[in-house]
mmCIF file of C-alpha atoms in Angstrom:
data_model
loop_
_atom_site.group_PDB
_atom_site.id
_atom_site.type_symbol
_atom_site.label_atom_id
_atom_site.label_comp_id
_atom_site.label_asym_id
_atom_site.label_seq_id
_atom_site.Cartn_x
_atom_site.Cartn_y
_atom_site.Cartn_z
ATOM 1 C CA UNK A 109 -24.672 -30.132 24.347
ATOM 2 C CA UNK A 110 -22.871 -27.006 25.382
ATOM 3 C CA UNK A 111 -19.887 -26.000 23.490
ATOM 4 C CA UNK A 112 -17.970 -22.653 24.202
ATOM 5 C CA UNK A 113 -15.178 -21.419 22.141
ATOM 6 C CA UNK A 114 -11.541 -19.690 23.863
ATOM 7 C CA UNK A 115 -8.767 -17.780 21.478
ATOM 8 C CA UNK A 116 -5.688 -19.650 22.632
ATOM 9 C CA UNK A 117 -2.838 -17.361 21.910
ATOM 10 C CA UNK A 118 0.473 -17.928 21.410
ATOM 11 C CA UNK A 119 3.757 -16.199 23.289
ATOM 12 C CA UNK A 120 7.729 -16.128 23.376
ATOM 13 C CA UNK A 121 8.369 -15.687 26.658
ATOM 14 C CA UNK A 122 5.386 -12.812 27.571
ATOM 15 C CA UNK A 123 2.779 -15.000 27.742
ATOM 16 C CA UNK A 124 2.415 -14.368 31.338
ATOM 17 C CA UNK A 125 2.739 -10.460 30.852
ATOM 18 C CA UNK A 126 0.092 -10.659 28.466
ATOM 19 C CA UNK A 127 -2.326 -12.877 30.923
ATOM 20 C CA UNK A 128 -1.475 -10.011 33.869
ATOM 21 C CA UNK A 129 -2.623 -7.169 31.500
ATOM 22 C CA UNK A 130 -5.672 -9.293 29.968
ATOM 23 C CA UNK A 131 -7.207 -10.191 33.646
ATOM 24 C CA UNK A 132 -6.119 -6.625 34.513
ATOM 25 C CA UNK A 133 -8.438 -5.087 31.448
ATOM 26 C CA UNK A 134 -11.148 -7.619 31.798
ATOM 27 C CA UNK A 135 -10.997 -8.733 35.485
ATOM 28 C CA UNK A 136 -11.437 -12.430 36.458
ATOM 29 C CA UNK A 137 -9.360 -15.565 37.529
ATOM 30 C CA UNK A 138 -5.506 -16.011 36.173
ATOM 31 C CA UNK A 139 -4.496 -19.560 36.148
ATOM 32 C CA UNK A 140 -0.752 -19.949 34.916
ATOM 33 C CA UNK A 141 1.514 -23.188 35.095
ATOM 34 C CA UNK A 142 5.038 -23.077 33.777
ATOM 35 C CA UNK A 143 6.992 -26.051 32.316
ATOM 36 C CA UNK A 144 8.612 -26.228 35.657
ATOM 37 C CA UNK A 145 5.484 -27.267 37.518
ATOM 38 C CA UNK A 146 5.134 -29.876 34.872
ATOM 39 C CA UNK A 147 8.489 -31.761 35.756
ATOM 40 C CA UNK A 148 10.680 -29.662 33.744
ATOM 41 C CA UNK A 149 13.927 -29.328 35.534
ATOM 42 C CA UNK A 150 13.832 -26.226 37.287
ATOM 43 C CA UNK A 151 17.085 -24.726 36.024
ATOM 44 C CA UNK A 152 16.121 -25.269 31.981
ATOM 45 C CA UNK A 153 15.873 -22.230 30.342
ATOM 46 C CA UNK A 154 12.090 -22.534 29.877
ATOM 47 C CA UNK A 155 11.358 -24.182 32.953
ATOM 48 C CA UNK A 156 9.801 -20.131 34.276
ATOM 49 C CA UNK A 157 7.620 -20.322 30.680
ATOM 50 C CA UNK A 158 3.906 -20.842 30.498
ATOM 51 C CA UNK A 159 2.716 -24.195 29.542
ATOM 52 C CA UNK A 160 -0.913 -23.363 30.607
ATOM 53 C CA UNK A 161 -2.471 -20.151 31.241
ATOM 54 C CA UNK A 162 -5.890 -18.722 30.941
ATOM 55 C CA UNK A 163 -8.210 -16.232 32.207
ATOM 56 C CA UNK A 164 -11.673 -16.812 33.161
ATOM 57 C CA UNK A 165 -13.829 -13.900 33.751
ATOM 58 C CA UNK A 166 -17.525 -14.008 35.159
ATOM 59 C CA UNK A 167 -18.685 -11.610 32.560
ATOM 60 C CA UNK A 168 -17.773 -14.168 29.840
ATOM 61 C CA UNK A 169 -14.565 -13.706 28.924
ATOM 62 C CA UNK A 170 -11.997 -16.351 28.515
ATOM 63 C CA UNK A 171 -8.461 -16.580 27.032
ATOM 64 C CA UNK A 172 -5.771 -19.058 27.243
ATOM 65 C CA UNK A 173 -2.106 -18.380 25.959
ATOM 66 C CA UNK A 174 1.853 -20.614 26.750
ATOM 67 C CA UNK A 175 4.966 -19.685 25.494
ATOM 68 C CA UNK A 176 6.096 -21.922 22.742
ATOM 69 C CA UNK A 177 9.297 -24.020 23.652
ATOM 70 C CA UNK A 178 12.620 -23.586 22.877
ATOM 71 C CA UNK A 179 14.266 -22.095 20.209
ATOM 72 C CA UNK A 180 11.429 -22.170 18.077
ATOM 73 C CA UNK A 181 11.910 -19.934 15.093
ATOM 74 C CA UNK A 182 9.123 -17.553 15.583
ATOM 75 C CA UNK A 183 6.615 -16.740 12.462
ATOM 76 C CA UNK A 184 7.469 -14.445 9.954
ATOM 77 C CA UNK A 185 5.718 -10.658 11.514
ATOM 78 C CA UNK A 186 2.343 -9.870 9.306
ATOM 79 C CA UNK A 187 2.219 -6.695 8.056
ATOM 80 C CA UNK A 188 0.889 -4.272 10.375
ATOM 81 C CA UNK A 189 -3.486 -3.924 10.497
ATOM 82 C CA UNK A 190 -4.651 -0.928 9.086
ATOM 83 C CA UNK A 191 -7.978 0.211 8.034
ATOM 84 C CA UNK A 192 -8.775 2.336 5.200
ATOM 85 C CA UNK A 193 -12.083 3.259 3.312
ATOM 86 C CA UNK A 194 -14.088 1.468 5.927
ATOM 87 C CA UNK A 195 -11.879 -1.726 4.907
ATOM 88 C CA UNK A 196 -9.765 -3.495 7.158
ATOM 89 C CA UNK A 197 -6.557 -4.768 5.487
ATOM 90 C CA UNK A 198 -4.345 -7.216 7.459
ATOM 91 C CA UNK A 199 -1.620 -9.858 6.747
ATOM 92 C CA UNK A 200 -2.988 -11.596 9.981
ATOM 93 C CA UNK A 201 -4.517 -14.616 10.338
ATOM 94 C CA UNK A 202 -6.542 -14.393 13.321
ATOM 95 C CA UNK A 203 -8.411 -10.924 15.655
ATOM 96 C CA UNK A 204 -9.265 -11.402 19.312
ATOM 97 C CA UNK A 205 -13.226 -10.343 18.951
ATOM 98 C CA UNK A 206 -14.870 -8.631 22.193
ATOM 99 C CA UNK A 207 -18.602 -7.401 22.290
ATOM 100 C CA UNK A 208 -20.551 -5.952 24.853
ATOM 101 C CA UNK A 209 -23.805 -4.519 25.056
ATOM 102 C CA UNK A 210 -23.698 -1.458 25.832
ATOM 103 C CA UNK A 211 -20.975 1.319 24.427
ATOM 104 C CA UNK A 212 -20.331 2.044 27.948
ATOM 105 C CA UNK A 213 -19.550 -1.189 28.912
ATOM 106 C CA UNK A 214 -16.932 -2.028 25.610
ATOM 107 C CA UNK A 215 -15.227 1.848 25.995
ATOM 108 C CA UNK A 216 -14.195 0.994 29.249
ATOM 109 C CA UNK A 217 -12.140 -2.197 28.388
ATOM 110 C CA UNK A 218 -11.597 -0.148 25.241
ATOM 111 C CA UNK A 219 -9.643 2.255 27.642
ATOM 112 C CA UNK A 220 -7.451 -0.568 29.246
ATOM 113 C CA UNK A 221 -6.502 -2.839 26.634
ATOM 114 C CA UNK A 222 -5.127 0.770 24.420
ATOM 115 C CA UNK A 223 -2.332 0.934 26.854
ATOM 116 C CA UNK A 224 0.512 0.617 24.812
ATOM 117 C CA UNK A 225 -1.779 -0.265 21.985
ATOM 118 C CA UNK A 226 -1.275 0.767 18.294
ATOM 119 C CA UNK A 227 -4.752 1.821 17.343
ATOM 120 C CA UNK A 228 -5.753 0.492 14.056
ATOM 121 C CA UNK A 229 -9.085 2.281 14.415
ATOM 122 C CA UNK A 230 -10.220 4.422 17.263
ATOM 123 C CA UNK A 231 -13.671 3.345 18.991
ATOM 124 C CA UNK A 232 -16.530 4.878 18.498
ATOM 125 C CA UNK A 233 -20.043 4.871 16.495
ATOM 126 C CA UNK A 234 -19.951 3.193 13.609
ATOM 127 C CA UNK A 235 -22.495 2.557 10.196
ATOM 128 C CA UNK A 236 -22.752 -1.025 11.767
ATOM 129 C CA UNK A 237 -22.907 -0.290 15.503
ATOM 130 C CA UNK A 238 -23.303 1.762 18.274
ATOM 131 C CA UNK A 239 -19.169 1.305 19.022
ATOM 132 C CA UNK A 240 -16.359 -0.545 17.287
ATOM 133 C CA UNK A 241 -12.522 0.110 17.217
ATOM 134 C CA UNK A 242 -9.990 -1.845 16.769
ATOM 135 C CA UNK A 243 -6.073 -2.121 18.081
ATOM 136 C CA UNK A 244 -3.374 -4.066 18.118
ATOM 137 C CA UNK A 245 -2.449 -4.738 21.774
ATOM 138 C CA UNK A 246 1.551 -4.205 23.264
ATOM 139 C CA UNK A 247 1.839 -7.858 23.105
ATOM 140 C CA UNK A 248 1.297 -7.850 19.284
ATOM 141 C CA UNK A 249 -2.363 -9.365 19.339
ATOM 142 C CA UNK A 250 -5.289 -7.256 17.166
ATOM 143 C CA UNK A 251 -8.487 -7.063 19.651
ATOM 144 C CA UNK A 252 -11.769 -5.735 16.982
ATOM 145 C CA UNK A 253 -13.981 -3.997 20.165
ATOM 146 C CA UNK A 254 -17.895 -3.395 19.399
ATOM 147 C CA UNK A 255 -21.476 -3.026 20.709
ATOM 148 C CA UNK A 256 -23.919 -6.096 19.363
ATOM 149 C CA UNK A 257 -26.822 -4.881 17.791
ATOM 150 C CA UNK A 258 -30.059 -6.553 17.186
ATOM 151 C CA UNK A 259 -30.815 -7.400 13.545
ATOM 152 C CA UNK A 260 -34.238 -7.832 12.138
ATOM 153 C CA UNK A 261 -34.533 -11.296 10.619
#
């Protein structure tokens, strides 16, 4: 049995912004349905929103994301990622994790996804691996970016 694993992220209202600017940074397929094409009349305010979106990359990458309906009150804002002493201290619940295999390979999406990024920590060698950083993307989502290694074991 196969089983393969997507972040799903949630929006309000940007959710196809975000999409745009992940399959722009990672490349790939962008699949997006709005409430509209679902039999929402077209003239409700949400009928433009995302119910379904995802992007499907042949390197492996894959993200979904909607825009949650309605008014809903949004969550309360964690307090901002930071990393200090080699520890990462977050209010978050969740990080979008990326790894490549080469430092080449994980700087260059490094590059694109920092556009409008607040950099929590900025990528490079690390005691664990060849590259890690980590950033908190212009749609509010923290993205930890890093080179696997091969452990002994």
């Amino acid at each position: 049995m196969a089983i393969t694993t997507t972040p799903h992220l949630n929006f309000r209202g940007d959710a196809r912004a975000a999409l745009e600017f992940y399959r722009s940074a990672f490349g790939g397929h962008l699949t997006v349905v709005a409430y509209g094409d679902f039999g929402m009349p077209k003239e409700a305010p949400d009928a433009d929103k995302v119910v379904f979106g995802q992007v499907t990359a042949d390197n492996g990458f894959r993200i979904m994301a909607y825009d949650v309906p309605g008014q809903s009150p949004a969550a309360a804002p964690a307090a901002a990622t930071t990393r200090e002493h080699g520890m990462t201290l977050t209010g978050e619940r969740s990080f979008v994790s990326v790894r490549g295999e080469t430092a080449e390979e994980v700087s260059a999406l490094w590059d694109k996804l920092a556009d409008g990024a607040a950099i929590v920590e900025e990528f490079g060698p690390s005691q664990w691996a060849p590259g890690f950083g980590m950033l908190t993307d212009r749609f509010g989502v923290t993205w930890i970016l890093d080179v696997a290694v091969a452990y002994a074991g």
